[in-house]
C-alpha cells in the first residue's frame, strides 16, 4: 500500500483501519502469536507469490514484527509528501531513502529497526532482480551480530517469479533458523 498507492484515498483508508486495529490489539494485549517465542525483522521485498509464508512463522511460534520496505515507504525518512509540490516531494523521498547512498545508511536503519522492534532474528530476502538490496548483507549481518547478538538468515530468489522457488526448501531454512534460536 505504501509503495504502490501513497496518498490515495484507498491507501489512507486502509492505513487508518490498520492503525485502529493494531491500537486495539495493543490496548487489549492481543498478540499475533499467543505463545510468541521469536520476533523477526524482514529485510527486502516480500515473496509476492507466497504470502502464506508469514503464516508459517506463526506456526513456529514466531512473528515477523516489521518489514523493512513498509518502514521505508512510510515517509519517516523524507517527511510527508506535499501535494502542492509533488516533484520536490518525490525527489526528497528518493534522496532520503536509505538504499540510496552509502551502505552504512541501510546498516544504521537495520540497527534501529532491530532495537525498536526487539527483533531476535533477521530474515534477509535477497531478491535477484535488485542487487542493490543484497549488496550489504555482510555489513548488516556483522553489525547486528556485534551490537545485539542477533543472527541473520539469508534467503535469495526472485520475489515475483515463482519458477525457481521451492517452498519446502525455504520453509526448511526458516525452520532450521528458528530451531537454532531455541
Tab-separated table of C-alpha atoms in Angstrom, residues 1-179:
chain	number	residue	atom	x	y	z
A	1	UNK	CA	0.000	0.000	0.000
A	2	UNK	CA	2.716	2.482	0.981
A	3	UNK	CA	4.846	1.682	-2.050
A	4	UNK	CA	2.169	1.489	-4.734
A	5	UNK	CA	-0.706	3.663	-3.526
A	6	UNK	CA	0.821	6.521	-1.490
A	7	UNK	CA	-1.554	9.373	-0.849
A	8	UNK	CA	-4.593	7.777	-2.481
A	9	UNK	CA	-7.887	7.771	-0.572
A	10	UNK	CA	-7.816	3.950	-0.627
A	11	UNK	CA	-4.368	3.852	0.970
A	12	UNK	CA	-5.282	6.405	3.612
A	13	UNK	CA	-8.461	4.500	4.495
A	14	UNK	CA	-6.632	1.184	4.670
A	15	UNK	CA	-3.812	2.570	6.811
A	16	UNK	CA	-6.263	4.255	9.192
A	17	UNK	CA	-8.149	0.984	9.577
A	18	UNK	CA	-4.879	-0.874	10.166
A	19	UNK	CA	-3.744	1.723	12.720
A	20	UNK	CA	-7.001	1.391	14.635
A	21	UNK	CA	-6.886	-2.412	14.588
A	22	UNK	CA	-3.302	-2.504	15.849
A	23	UNK	CA	-4.053	0.075	18.551
A	24	UNK	CA	-6.988	-2.051	19.758
A	25	UNK	CA	-4.818	-5.194	19.803
A	26	UNK	CA	-2.182	-3.366	21.849
A	27	UNK	CA	-4.823	-1.971	24.210
A	28	UNK	CA	-6.303	-5.435	24.844
A	29	UNK	CA	-2.954	-7.264	24.905
A	30	UNK	CA	-3.865	-9.435	21.912
A	31	UNK	CA	-0.759	-10.832	20.281
A	32	UNK	CA	-0.352	-12.198	16.773
A	33	UNK	CA	1.017	-15.413	18.234
A	34	UNK	CA	-0.275	-16.171	21.757
A	35	UNK	CA	2.895	-18.006	22.829
A	36	UNK	CA	5.360	-15.900	20.878
A	37	UNK	CA	8.885	-17.317	21.054
A	38	UNK	CA	10.661	-15.214	18.456
A	39	UNK	CA	10.386	-11.808	16.809
A	40	UNK	CA	11.815	-11.292	13.333
A	41	UNK	CA	12.619	-8.326	11.174
A	42	UNK	CA	12.158	-8.949	7.433
A	43	UNK	CA	14.603	-7.177	5.115
A	44	UNK	CA	13.943	-6.853	1.400
A	45	UNK	CA	10.750	-7.446	-0.539
A	46	UNK	CA	8.107	-9.988	0.366
A	47	UNK	CA	7.825	-13.117	-1.729
A	48	UNK	CA	4.752	-11.947	-3.594
A	49	UNK	CA	3.527	-15.361	-4.694
A	50	UNK	CA	3.919	-16.960	-1.244
A	51	UNK	CA	2.450	-14.561	1.289
A	52	UNK	CA	1.349	-17.628	3.293
A	53	UNK	CA	4.994	-17.828	4.347
A	54	UNK	CA	4.206	-15.276	7.048
A	55	UNK	CA	1.634	-17.725	8.483
A	56	UNK	CA	4.376	-20.358	8.610
A	57	UNK	CA	6.309	-18.178	11.054
A	58	UNK	CA	3.264	-18.159	13.310
A	59	UNK	CA	3.095	-21.964	13.207
A	60	UNK	CA	6.652	-21.944	14.572
A	61	UNK	CA	5.738	-19.570	17.413
A	62	UNK	CA	7.376	-16.628	15.667
A	63	UNK	CA	6.140	-13.373	14.225
A	64	UNK	CA	7.560	-11.008	11.650
A	65	UNK	CA	7.198	-7.779	13.607
A	66	UNK	CA	8.308	-5.441	10.842
A	67	UNK	CA	9.057	-5.499	7.146
A	68	UNK	CA	11.761	-3.064	6.168
A	69	UNK	CA	10.056	-1.851	3.000
A	70	UNK	CA	6.905	-0.851	4.876
A	71	UNK	CA	9.088	1.278	7.112
A	72	UNK	CA	10.961	2.813	4.192
A	73	UNK	CA	7.850	3.854	2.323
A	74	UNK	CA	6.125	5.326	5.364
A	75	UNK	CA	7.658	8.776	4.878
A	76	UNK	CA	9.603	8.671	8.141
A	77	UNK	CA	12.827	9.467	6.328
A	78	UNK	CA	11.569	12.061	3.880
A	79	UNK	CA	8.639	13.620	5.675
A	80	UNK	CA	5.102	13.872	4.367
A	81	UNK	CA	4.612	14.319	0.655
A	82	UNK	CA	3.384	17.780	-0.318
A	83	UNK	CA	0.579	17.556	-2.920
A	84	UNK	CA	1.268	21.159	-3.914
A	85	UNK	CA	4.884	20.276	-4.663
A	86	UNK	CA	4.839	16.669	-5.931
A	87	UNK	CA	8.136	16.646	-7.837
A	88	UNK	CA	10.106	18.135	-4.953
A	89	UNK	CA	8.400	15.719	-2.537
A	90	UNK	CA	9.274	12.708	-4.683
A	91	UNK	CA	12.876	13.918	-5.071
A	92	UNK	CA	13.179	14.406	-1.288
A	93	UNK	CA	11.777	10.910	-0.759
A	94	UNK	CA	14.386	9.361	-3.089
A	95	UNK	CA	17.307	11.319	-1.674
A	96	UNK	CA	16.381	10.394	1.914
A	97	UNK	CA	15.885	6.703	1.082
A	98	UNK	CA	18.468	4.546	2.955
A	99	UNK	CA	19.030	2.339	-0.107
A	100	UNK	CA	20.468	5.345	-1.922
A	101	UNK	CA	23.951	6.409	-0.956
A	102	UNK	CA	26.415	4.545	1.205
A	103	UNK	CA	25.780	1.082	2.589
A	104	UNK	CA	26.088	2.367	6.150
A	105	UNK	CA	22.701	4.112	5.725
A	106	UNK	CA	20.957	0.765	5.462
A	107	UNK	CA	23.095	-0.776	8.190
A	108	UNK	CA	22.116	2.032	10.566
A	109	UNK	CA	18.442	1.712	9.639
A	110	UNK	CA	18.595	-2.034	10.307
A	111	UNK	CA	20.231	-1.461	13.685
A	112	UNK	CA	17.436	0.958	14.556
A	113	UNK	CA	14.705	-1.474	13.482
A	114	UNK	CA	16.218	-4.419	15.384
A	115	UNK	CA	16.321	-2.319	18.539
A	116	UNK	CA	12.959	-0.583	18.090
A	117	UNK	CA	11.047	-3.801	17.381
A	118	UNK	CA	13.107	-6.006	19.747
A	119	UNK	CA	13.850	-8.481	16.975
A	120	UNK	CA	15.810	-11.550	17.983
A	121	UNK	CA	16.411	-12.611	14.398
A	122	UNK	CA	16.527	-11.077	10.941
A	123	UNK	CA	15.365	-12.668	7.695
A	124	UNK	CA	17.059	-11.069	4.691
A	125	UNK	CA	15.270	-11.853	1.431
A	126	UNK	CA	17.768	-11.027	-1.278
A	127	UNK	CA	15.828	-10.692	-4.494
A	128	UNK	CA	17.759	-11.479	-7.661
A	129	UNK	CA	16.177	-8.617	-9.575
A	130	UNK	CA	17.740	-5.963	-7.328
A	131	UNK	CA	21.363	-6.431	-6.365
A	132	UNK	CA	21.255	-3.076	-4.595
A	133	UNK	CA	19.157	-4.737	-1.890
A	134	UNK	CA	21.640	-7.551	-1.289
A	135	UNK	CA	24.949	-5.767	-1.646
A	136	UNK	CA	25.230	-5.014	2.045
A	137	UNK	CA	24.266	-8.408	3.504
A	138	UNK	CA	27.608	-8.958	5.196
A	139	UNK	CA	27.794	-5.457	6.694
A	140	UNK	CA	24.276	-5.811	8.133
A	141	UNK	CA	24.967	-9.309	9.446
A	142	UNK	CA	28.174	-8.217	11.180
A	143	UNK	CA	26.606	-5.063	12.643
A	144	UNK	CA	23.528	-6.653	14.193
A	145	UNK	CA	25.525	-9.617	15.434
A	146	UNK	CA	28.159	-7.411	17.077
A	147	UNK	CA	25.689	-4.872	18.504
A	148	UNK	CA	22.811	-7.093	19.589
A	149	UNK	CA	23.861	-10.726	19.148
A	150	UNK	CA	21.072	-11.077	16.584
A	151	UNK	CA	21.559	-13.686	13.823
A	152	UNK	CA	20.603	-13.175	10.199
A	153	UNK	CA	19.202	-15.722	7.746
A	154	UNK	CA	19.707	-15.007	4.057
A	155	UNK	CA	17.183	-16.367	1.580
A	156	UNK	CA	17.593	-15.497	-2.073
A	157	UNK	CA	15.337	-15.777	-5.058
A	158	UNK	CA	13.010	-13.846	-7.314
A	159	UNK	CA	10.195	-12.155	-5.432
A	160	UNK	CA	7.831	-12.021	-8.420
A	161	UNK	CA	8.693	-15.116	-10.499
A	162	UNK	CA	7.900	-18.429	-8.771
A	163	UNK	CA	9.589	-20.689	-11.346
A	164	UNK	CA	12.789	-21.074	-9.307
A	165	UNK	CA	11.024	-21.132	-5.926
A	166	UNK	CA	10.833	-24.255	-3.817
A	167	UNK	CA	8.562	-23.580	-0.826
A	168	UNK	CA	9.756	-26.660	1.056
A	169	UNK	CA	13.397	-25.527	0.899
A	170	UNK	CA	12.558	-22.011	2.099
A	171	UNK	CA	10.423	-23.324	4.952
A	172	UNK	CA	13.160	-25.801	5.910
A	173	UNK	CA	15.703	-22.949	6.110
A	174	UNK	CA	13.342	-20.907	8.255
A	175	UNK	CA	12.551	-23.850	10.499
A	176	UNK	CA	16.280	-24.555	10.979
A	177	UNK	CA	16.837	-20.879	11.813
A	178	UNK	CA	14.045	-20.905	14.399
A	179	UNK	CA	15.374	-24.170	15.887
